[in-house]
Structures are given as C-alpha cells and as structure tokens.
Coordinates of C-alpha atoms in Angstrom, one line a residue:
M1 CA -23.3 17.4 -8.3
L2 CA -23.8 20.5 -5.4
Q3 CA -23.7 23.5 -7.0
T4 CA -20.0 25.3 -6.0
K5 CA -19.9 29.1 -6.4
N6 CA -15.8 29.2 -5.7
V7 CA -14.4 25.6 -7.3
D8 CA -14.3 26.4 -10.7
S9 CA -13.5 23.7 -13.6
E10 CA -9.6 24.6 -13.6
L11 CA -9.6 24.6 -9.3
K12 CA -11.7 21.1 -9.9
A13 CA -9.2 19.4 -12.6
W14 CA -6.2 20.7 -10.3
A15 CA -7.4 18.8 -7.2
I16 CA -8.2 15.5 -9.7
E17 CA -4.6 16.0 -10.7
Q18 CA -3.4 16.0 -7.4
R19 CA -6.1 13.2 -6.1
R20 CA -4.3 10.9 -8.8
H21 CA -1.0 11.6 -8.2
F22 CA -1.5 10.8 -4.1
H23 CA -3.5 7.6 -5.5
M24 CA -0.6 6.5 -8.2
N25 CA 1.8 7.0 -4.9
P26 CA 0.1 5.5 -1.9
E27 CA 2.1 5.1 1.7
L28 CA 1.7 3.4 4.4
S29 CA 1.2 4.8 7.7
G30 CA 4.0 6.4 9.1
Q31 CA 5.8 6.0 6.3
E32 CA 4.3 9.4 4.2
Y33 CA 7.1 11.1 3.6
N34 CA 7.2 11.5 -0.5
T35 CA 3.6 12.4 -0.2
S36 CA 4.7 15.1 2.9
A37 CA 7.4 16.5 1.1
Y38 CA 4.9 17.2 -1.9
V39 CA 2.0 18.4 0.0
K40 CA 5.1 20.8 1.5
E41 CA 6.3 21.7 -2.1
K42 CA 2.5 22.4 -3.2
L43 CA 2.6 24.8 0.2
A44 CA 6.0 26.8 -0.9
E45 CA 4.2 27.5 -4.4
F46 CA 1.1 28.6 -2.3
G47 CA 3.0 31.2 0.1
I48 CA 1.7 29.5 2.9
P49 CA 4.3 28.9 5.7
L50 CA 4.7 25.6 7.3
D51 CA 5.2 25.5 11.3
D52 CA 8.1 22.4 11.8
K53 CA 7.9 22.4 15.0
F54 CA 5.4 19.0 14.0
S55 CA 6.9 15.5 13.4
G56 CA 6.7 14.6 10.7
P57 CA 5.9 13.2 8.1
S58 CA 2.3 15.1 9.2
V59 CA 2.4 18.3 8.0
V60 CA 1.3 21.7 9.6
A61 CA 0.8 25.3 7.7
F62 CA -0.8 28.2 8.9
F63 CA -3.1 30.4 6.5
K64 CA -2.9 34.3 8.4
G65 CA -6.2 35.7 8.3
T66 CA -6.8 39.4 7.7
E67 CA -8.6 40.1 11.0
G68 CA -7.2 36.8 13.2
N69 CA -9.3 37.3 15.4
K70 CA -10.2 33.2 15.0
T71 CA -8.3 30.2 14.2
I72 CA -9.5 27.3 13.0
A73 CA -8.2 23.8 11.8
L74 CA -8.6 22.2 8.9
R75 CA -7.2 18.4 8.8
A76 CA -6.8 15.9 6.2
D77 CA -5.5 12.6 6.5
M78 CA -2.8 11.0 4.6
D79 CA -2.1 7.4 4.6
A80 CA -3.2 4.5 2.6
L81 CA -3.5 1.0 3.3
P82 CA -2.0 -2.7 3.0
L83 CA -3.8 -3.5 0.2
Q84 CA -3.5 -4.8 -3.3
E85 CA -5.5 -2.8 -5.4
E86 CA -7.6 -4.3 -8.2
G87 CA -8.9 -2.6 -11.6
D88 CA -7.9 -1.5 -14.6
K89 CA -8.3 2.4 -13.9
P90 CA -5.6 4.9 -15.8
Y91 CA -4.8 6.3 -12.2
I92 CA -4.0 2.5 -10.2
S93 CA -1.3 2.1 -7.3
K94 CA 2.3 2.1 -8.5
V95 CA 3.4 0.3 -5.4
P96 CA 2.5 -3.4 -4.6
G97 CA 0.1 -4.0 -2.1
V98 CA -0.4 -0.6 -1.1
M99 CA -3.2 1.1 -2.1
H100 CA -5.7 4.2 -1.2
G101 CA -8.5 2.0 -0.8
C102 CA -10.5 4.8 2.3
G103 CA -10.2 8.0 0.5
H104 CA -7.0 9.7 1.6
D105 CA -6.0 10.9 -1.5
G106 CA -9.2 12.8 -1.8
H107 CA -8.7 14.4 1.0
T108 CA -5.6 15.6 0.6
A109 CA -6.4 17.1 -2.5
V110 CA -9.3 18.9 -1.0
L111 CA -7.7 20.4 1.3
L112 CA -4.9 21.5 -0.7
A113 CA -7.2 22.5 -3.1
A114 CA -9.2 24.6 -0.4
A115 CA -5.4 26.0 0.9
K116 CA -4.8 27.3 -3.2
W117 CA -8.1 29.0 -3.2
M118 CA -7.4 31.0 -0.3
S119 CA -4.1 31.8 -1.0
N120 CA -5.3 33.4 -4.1
N121 CA -8.6 34.8 -2.7
P122 CA -6.0 36.5 0.4
D123 CA -9.0 39.6 1.4
L124 CA -11.7 37.1 1.6
V125 CA -10.4 35.1 4.8
K126 CA -10.9 36.8 7.6
N127 CA -9.5 33.7 10.5
N128 CA -6.6 32.1 11.1
I129 CA -6.5 28.7 9.4
R130 CA -4.3 25.9 11.0
L131 CA -3.8 23.4 7.9
I132 CA -3.6 19.8 8.9
F133 CA -1.9 17.0 6.6
Q134 CA -1.9 14.2 9.1
S135 CA 0.0 10.9 8.9
S136 CA -1.1 7.5 10.2
E137 CA -4.8 8.3 10.5
E138 CA -5.3 4.1 9.9
A139 CA -2.6 2.4 12.2
S140 CA -1.6 2.8 15.7
P141 CA -0.2 4.8 17.3
S142 CA -2.5 7.2 15.7
G143 CA -0.8 10.2 14.1
A144 CA -3.4 12.3 15.7
Q145 CA -2.8 11.5 19.2
K146 CA 0.7 12.4 18.4
L147 CA 0.3 15.8 16.8
V148 CA -2.3 16.8 19.9
K149 CA 0.4 15.7 22.2
E150 CA 2.7 18.0 20.4
G151 CA 0.0 20.9 20.3
V152 CA -1.5 21.2 17.6
L153 CA -4.3 22.7 19.1
D154 CA -2.9 25.3 20.7
G155 CA -4.7 28.3 20.2
I156 CA -7.6 26.7 18.2
D157 CA -10.8 27.7 18.2
A158 CA -12.1 24.9 16.4
I159 CA -11.4 22.3 14.5
Y160 CA -13.1 20.1 11.4
G161 CA -12.7 17.1 8.9
I162 CA -14.3 15.8 6.1
H163 CA -14.5 12.3 4.8
L164 CA -15.7 11.4 1.1
I165 CA -18.4 8.3 1.8
S166 CA -19.0 6.1 -0.6
R167 CA -22.3 5.0 1.2
M168 CA -23.8 7.9 1.3
P169 CA -25.8 9.5 -1.8
M170 CA -24.0 12.0 -4.3
G171 CA -25.0 15.5 -3.3
K172 CA -25.2 15.0 0.3
V173 CA -23.8 16.1 3.2
G174 CA -24.2 14.8 6.8
F175 CA -23.2 14.0 10.1
A176 CA -24.5 12.5 13.5
T177 CA -24.3 14.9 16.7
G178 CA -22.9 14.1 19.5
Y179 CA -21.7 10.4 19.6
A180 CA -20.8 10.0 15.7
M181 CA -18.5 6.8 15.7
A182 CA -16.9 3.7 17.9
S183 CA -14.0 3.6 20.1
C184 CA -11.8 1.2 18.7
N185 CA -9.7 -1.3 21.3
D186 CA -8.2 -4.5 21.0
F187 CA -7.7 -6.8 23.2
D188 CA -5.1 -10.2 23.4
I189 CA -5.8 -13.2 25.7
K190 CA -3.3 -16.1 26.2
I191 CA -4.9 -19.4 28.2
E192 CA -2.9 -21.7 29.4
G193 CA -4.2 -24.9 30.1
K194 CA -2.6 -28.8 31.0
G195 CA -2.1 -30.3 27.4
G196 CA -2.3 -33.8 27.0
H197 CA -4.1 -36.8 24.7
A198 CA -7.6 -36.3 23.2
G199 CA -8.9 -39.3 24.7
Y200 CA -7.7 -38.6 28.4
P201 CA -9.3 -35.4 28.8
H202 CA -10.0 -35.9 32.2
D203 CA -5.9 -35.5 32.5
T204 CA -5.7 -32.5 30.7
V205 CA -6.8 -28.8 31.3
D206 CA -8.4 -28.1 28.0
P207 CA -7.6 -24.2 26.9
I208 CA -9.8 -24.7 23.4
Y209 CA -12.6 -25.7 25.7
I210 CA -12.4 -22.6 28.1
A211 CA -11.9 -20.5 24.8
S212 CA -15.4 -21.5 23.8
H213 CA -17.2 -20.3 27.0
L214 CA -15.0 -17.3 26.9
I215 CA -16.7 -16.3 23.8
Q216 CA -19.6 -16.6 25.0
A217 CA -19.6 -15.2 28.1
F218 CA -18.2 -11.9 26.5
Q219 CA -21.0 -11.3 24.9
S220 CA -23.4 -11.0 28.0
V221 CA -21.0 -7.9 28.7
V222 CA -23.2 -6.2 25.6
S223 CA -26.6 -8.1 26.5
R224 CA -26.3 -7.8 30.3
N225 CA -24.0 -5.4 31.2
L226 CA -24.2 -2.4 29.0
H227 CA -27.3 -0.6 28.7
P228 CA -29.7 -1.1 26.4
L229 CA -29.5 2.0 24.1
H230 CA -25.6 2.9 24.6
A231 CA -24.2 0.8 21.8
G232 CA -21.3 -1.5 21.7
V233 CA -20.0 -4.6 19.7
I234 CA -17.3 -7.1 20.6
S235 CA -16.0 -9.2 18.1
F236 CA -13.5 -12.4 18.3
G237 CA -11.0 -11.7 15.1
G238 CA -8.2 -14.3 15.5
M239 CA -8.5 -17.6 17.3
Q240 CA -5.1 -20.4 17.8
A241 CA -4.4 -23.4 19.2
G242 CA -3.4 -27.0 18.3
N243 CA -2.9 -28.2 15.1
S244 CA -3.5 -32.2 16.1
Y245 CA -6.6 -34.3 15.4
N246 CA -5.4 -35.7 18.9
V247 CA -4.1 -33.3 20.5
I248 CA -5.4 -31.3 23.5
P249 CA -3.2 -28.2 23.0
H250 CA -1.5 -26.3 26.1
E251 CA -2.6 -23.1 25.1
V252 CA -5.1 -21.2 22.9
T253 CA -4.7 -17.4 22.1
L254 CA -7.9 -15.3 20.9
K255 CA -8.2 -11.8 19.4
G256 CA -9.9 -9.2 18.9
T257 CA -11.4 -5.7 18.6
I258 CA -14.1 -3.6 21.4
R259 CA -16.3 -1.0 19.9
A260 CA -18.2 1.4 22.2
L261 CA -20.2 5.3 21.6
T262 CA -19.7 6.6 24.7
F263 CA -16.4 6.2 26.9
E264 CA -18.3 5.0 30.1
A265 CA -19.0 2.0 27.8
A266 CA -15.8 1.3 26.5
E267 CA -14.4 1.4 29.9
L268 CA -17.0 -0.9 31.0
M269 CA -16.4 -3.2 28.4
H270 CA -12.4 -2.9 29.1
E271 CA -13.2 -4.1 32.6
K272 CA -15.8 -7.2 32.4
T273 CA -14.0 -8.7 29.3
A274 CA -10.6 -8.6 31.6
Q275 CA -12.3 -9.3 35.1
L276 CA -13.8 -12.6 32.5
T277 CA -10.7 -13.7 31.4
E278 CA -9.2 -14.1 34.9
S279 CA -12.1 -16.0 36.5
I280 CA -13.4 -18.1 34.0
C281 CA -10.3 -19.2 33.4
A282 CA -9.4 -19.8 36.9
S283 CA -12.4 -21.9 37.4
F284 CA -11.5 -24.3 35.0
G285 CA -7.7 -24.3 36.7
A286 CA -6.3 -22.5 33.7
K287 CA -4.4 -18.9 33.8
G288 CA -6.0 -16.3 32.0
H289 CA -3.5 -13.2 30.3
Y290 CA -5.4 -10.5 29.5
Q291 CA -4.0 -7.4 27.3
F292 CA -5.5 -4.9 26.8
I293 CA -4.7 -2.3 23.9
E294 CA -5.8 0.8 23.9
G295 CA -6.8 2.5 20.5
T296 CA -8.9 5.9 19.1
P297 CA -11.1 7.2 22.1
P298 CA -15.2 7.4 20.6
L299 CA -15.7 10.6 18.2
Y300 CA -17.9 13.2 19.5
N301 CA -19.2 15.4 17.1
H302 CA -19.9 18.7 19.3
P303 CA -23.7 20.4 19.4
E304 CA -22.6 23.9 18.8
A305 CA -20.1 23.0 16.1
C306 CA -23.0 20.6 14.5
E307 CA -25.3 23.2 14.6
F308 CA -22.7 25.5 12.6
A309 CA -21.6 22.7 10.2
R310 CA -25.0 22.7 9.5
S311 CA -26.1 26.0 8.3
V312 CA -22.7 26.3 6.3
I313 CA -24.0 23.0 4.4
E314 CA -27.4 24.5 3.9
N315 CA -26.6 27.8 2.8
T316 CA -23.7 26.8 0.8
F317 CA -25.6 23.8 -1.1
G318 CA -29.4 24.1 0.0
A319 CA -31.4 23.0 2.9
D320 CA -32.0 19.0 0.4
A321 CA -28.2 19.1 1.1
F322 CA -28.2 17.9 4.6
L323 CA -28.0 14.3 5.6
P324 CA -28.5 13.6 9.4
I325 CA -26.8 10.2 9.3
D326 CA -26.8 7.5 12.2
P327 CA -24.0 6.9 14.7
V328 CA -21.1 4.2 13.6
L329 CA -19.6 1.5 15.2
G330 CA -16.8 2.6 12.7
A331 CA -13.4 4.3 14.2
E332 CA -11.5 7.1 13.3
D333 CA -8.9 9.0 15.3
F334 CA -9.7 12.6 14.4
S335 CA -11.9 11.6 17.8
Y336 CA -8.4 12.6 19.4
Y337 CA -9.1 16.3 18.1
L338 CA -12.3 16.5 19.2
K339 CA -12.2 14.8 22.8
D340 CA -10.2 18.8 23.2
K341 CA -11.5 20.8 21.3
V342 CA -14.9 22.1 20.0
G343 CA -15.5 20.5 16.1
A344 CA -17.2 18.5 14.1
F345 CA -16.5 15.2 11.5
I346 CA -18.4 16.0 8.3
N347 CA -19.2 13.2 5.5
V348 CA -19.6 14.2 2.3
G349 CA -22.0 11.6 0.1
M350 CA -20.2 10.2 -3.8
Q351 CA -21.9 7.0 -3.8
S352 CA -22.6 6.1 -7.7
D353 CA -21.6 3.7 -10.2
K354 CA -18.0 4.8 -10.0
S355 CA -17.6 4.6 -5.8
Q356 CA -20.2 1.3 -5.8
Y357 CA -17.3 -0.5 -3.3
P358 CA -16.8 -0.2 0.4
H359 CA -14.3 2.1 2.1
H360 CA -11.0 -1.0 2.7
H361 CA -11.7 -3.2 -0.8
P362 CA -9.1 -3.5 -3.4
K363 CA -12.0 -2.1 -5.9
F364 CA -12.5 0.9 -3.6
D365 CA -12.7 4.4 -6.4
I366 CA -13.9 7.7 -5.6
D367 CA -16.0 9.7 -7.3
E368 CA -14.6 12.6 -8.2
D369 CA -17.6 14.7 -8.8
A370 CA -17.8 15.0 -5.4
I371 CA -14.4 17.0 -4.9
P372 CA -15.4 20.4 -5.7
T373 CA -18.8 19.7 -2.9
A374 CA -16.0 18.8 -0.3
I375 CA -13.5 21.4 -1.5
E376 CA -16.4 23.7 -1.4
L377 CA -17.4 22.8 2.1
M378 CA -13.8 23.5 3.3
I379 CA -13.2 26.8 2.1
Q380 CA -16.6 27.6 3.7
L381 CA -15.7 26.3 7.1
A382 CA -13.2 28.9 7.0
L383 CA -14.7 31.5 5.6
Q384 CA -18.2 31.5 8.1
A385 CA -16.6 30.4 11.3

C-alpha cells in the first residue's frame, strides 16, 4: 500500500463502509435513484450544496474554494452491471442479477470520501471543486454525454477521473498519455437474400454464404485500410440465420463492434464497413442493410493534464508509484468530458489475491486496501491544481 497522509484509518473505514453499502445495493444504468438519494444525503451532511440544474439520477455538487480562481471537476460513476454475483463475501449483492462488477461502488465511495475530507478541511482547498457522481457509464445513452450537453463542464478548468483496476499492480498509479482508450461503436446488419431448398442453391441467393464473405472482408478494413500504426478492431458478436438442415434462409442478421484509438480511424472504419456491406451484398444479388450505432468516442488524455497528474502522483506517493501504461481498446464514457475539456483519466492499481478476477466477472471484487490511495489522489488533484 502507498502512504496517504490525508486518509487516516477512520476515513478509510468510513469509505469502505460506503463502498460495501453501494456493493450490496447495486442499480443498473439509468436506474441509480437509491444510490443518488444516498449520495445526496451524505453531501447534505457535509454541507456541500447540490447543483440541481442537471438531470438525475446523476448528482452534481459544488464545493467553493477559499480563492476560487480555478474550478476543477472530479467524477465518479455509479452504475452496476446485469450480472449474477458469485461468491460468499459478507457484502454480496442483495439484488438478483445485478452486481457491481467494475468497481463503480468503489469510485462512488472514493469521491464521497474526498468530499468528506474537503468539508472537514475547507481552509486547505483553494480551488472550487465540482463533484460529479455520474449515472450510466456502462450503457447507452451515456450519462457523461448527457451531462456535457447540459453544461456540466461550463466554467471548468480541468476534469479528472479515476478507475480502480484489477490488472494493475497494487501500489501503482498510472495512465497512457494521449489516446488511451478506444471509441466503441456498434453495428447491425441485415442481409436479404432469397431462401429456398438447400439441394437447389442455384435457385436461391444464399445470405449465409454472403455473410461469410462479409465477415472476412471486414477484417481487410483493419489490415488494408487502417494505418498500420493506428490500432483498431472489428469483432462480430452475433449472427442469426435459419434453423433447419435443408433450408437456405431468406435473411441473416449480424451484429458487432468497431473499436478505434483515434477519431479519424473510427470514421474510416465506419465508412468502409458500410460500403462493404452494400457492395458485397449487391454483388451476390442481395440487399444489405447497415445500421451504425454511435457509442463513445476515443478517450484522449491531454498531455498537459497528464504531466500535472504524474507530478501529483510522484510528489504524493513517490517516483516509483507512477506506472505508464499502453493504450487499450476498452471504452469509457469519460471520453465525452475529455473531448471538450482538458483532463486525464487515471488508473489506480489493486491487483491482489482479493482482486484477481477481471472486471465484468461474476467473482470480481475490489481490494479495499487500494481505496485510500484513490481518495488521496482525488484530494491531491483538487489541492495541487
């Protein structure tokens, strides 16, 4: 564990208590109304006023600094996943089919604990702090996108968020500078052919055969259209066709995802997959219908914010604590904030025996020894900005 001068044993215990409350009472994206009410209750206890112009179930509050020359935003996500939790921990989810399988219970508790510390030490906080407890990170429509449209970044100088990460060693804190996480866009495809008897394929336009060409061709977008140094992935996640041994179906539906690390690559992959769908289907005498489902943009950690965040990490925890990491093709809707405002998204490591399962796994758990590090980081980002 890293040393945390502002997070004593009492604040750590309080934060763990909050985290376990959230863990036992998870709510799905867009449904976090009990979580929201609980957060509002705690903020009221701290004397931190709410900013009620933003739509629920997200909660936005404003802590006024002693000088107020800058306003820094700190964000935590609140939503859980549609997973049945496994295990025998005493704080296991009470809600069938819903669990905190990505650490958002910890993120909410961490930001609440940072807010509690600020309320107890108001003379030490010179900057204004906007506290964002965000709904719907895991689902579309994105809670971050909605808040940005409502003006949550108005008047903000910089924004920071953290993520407790099971694949990063305990005692390490880090991020990728620049493009750090991928865009996430989905697609639905319907191939309309001409069904018929499997023994007479010449009388049909076989959509399954066409689908096989389309699946192969989509991979050429990555290998032959995308710049070799620009990461991107196209993956098919679903295919529905007929259900008989000897009937060629009339249509096939496909669904999948497009991931890219830059805005330009995301747009290129969208255009090429749409073109391939139309042209390949037409070449076989079928009709191809392509529906693009826009999701989150790439997450871009601004270099100037990263330089500041690294200095905070090294000054607070020591030079050995910082761990630069490679970009990943996972997605995170914090990207909407960083699209419009300078900031950074920071990973806090918690890899251990307790936190050995990957995120979104039914046995995922937070190693709560990482929570003080995350709280201290939030406090120092607020103090040193």
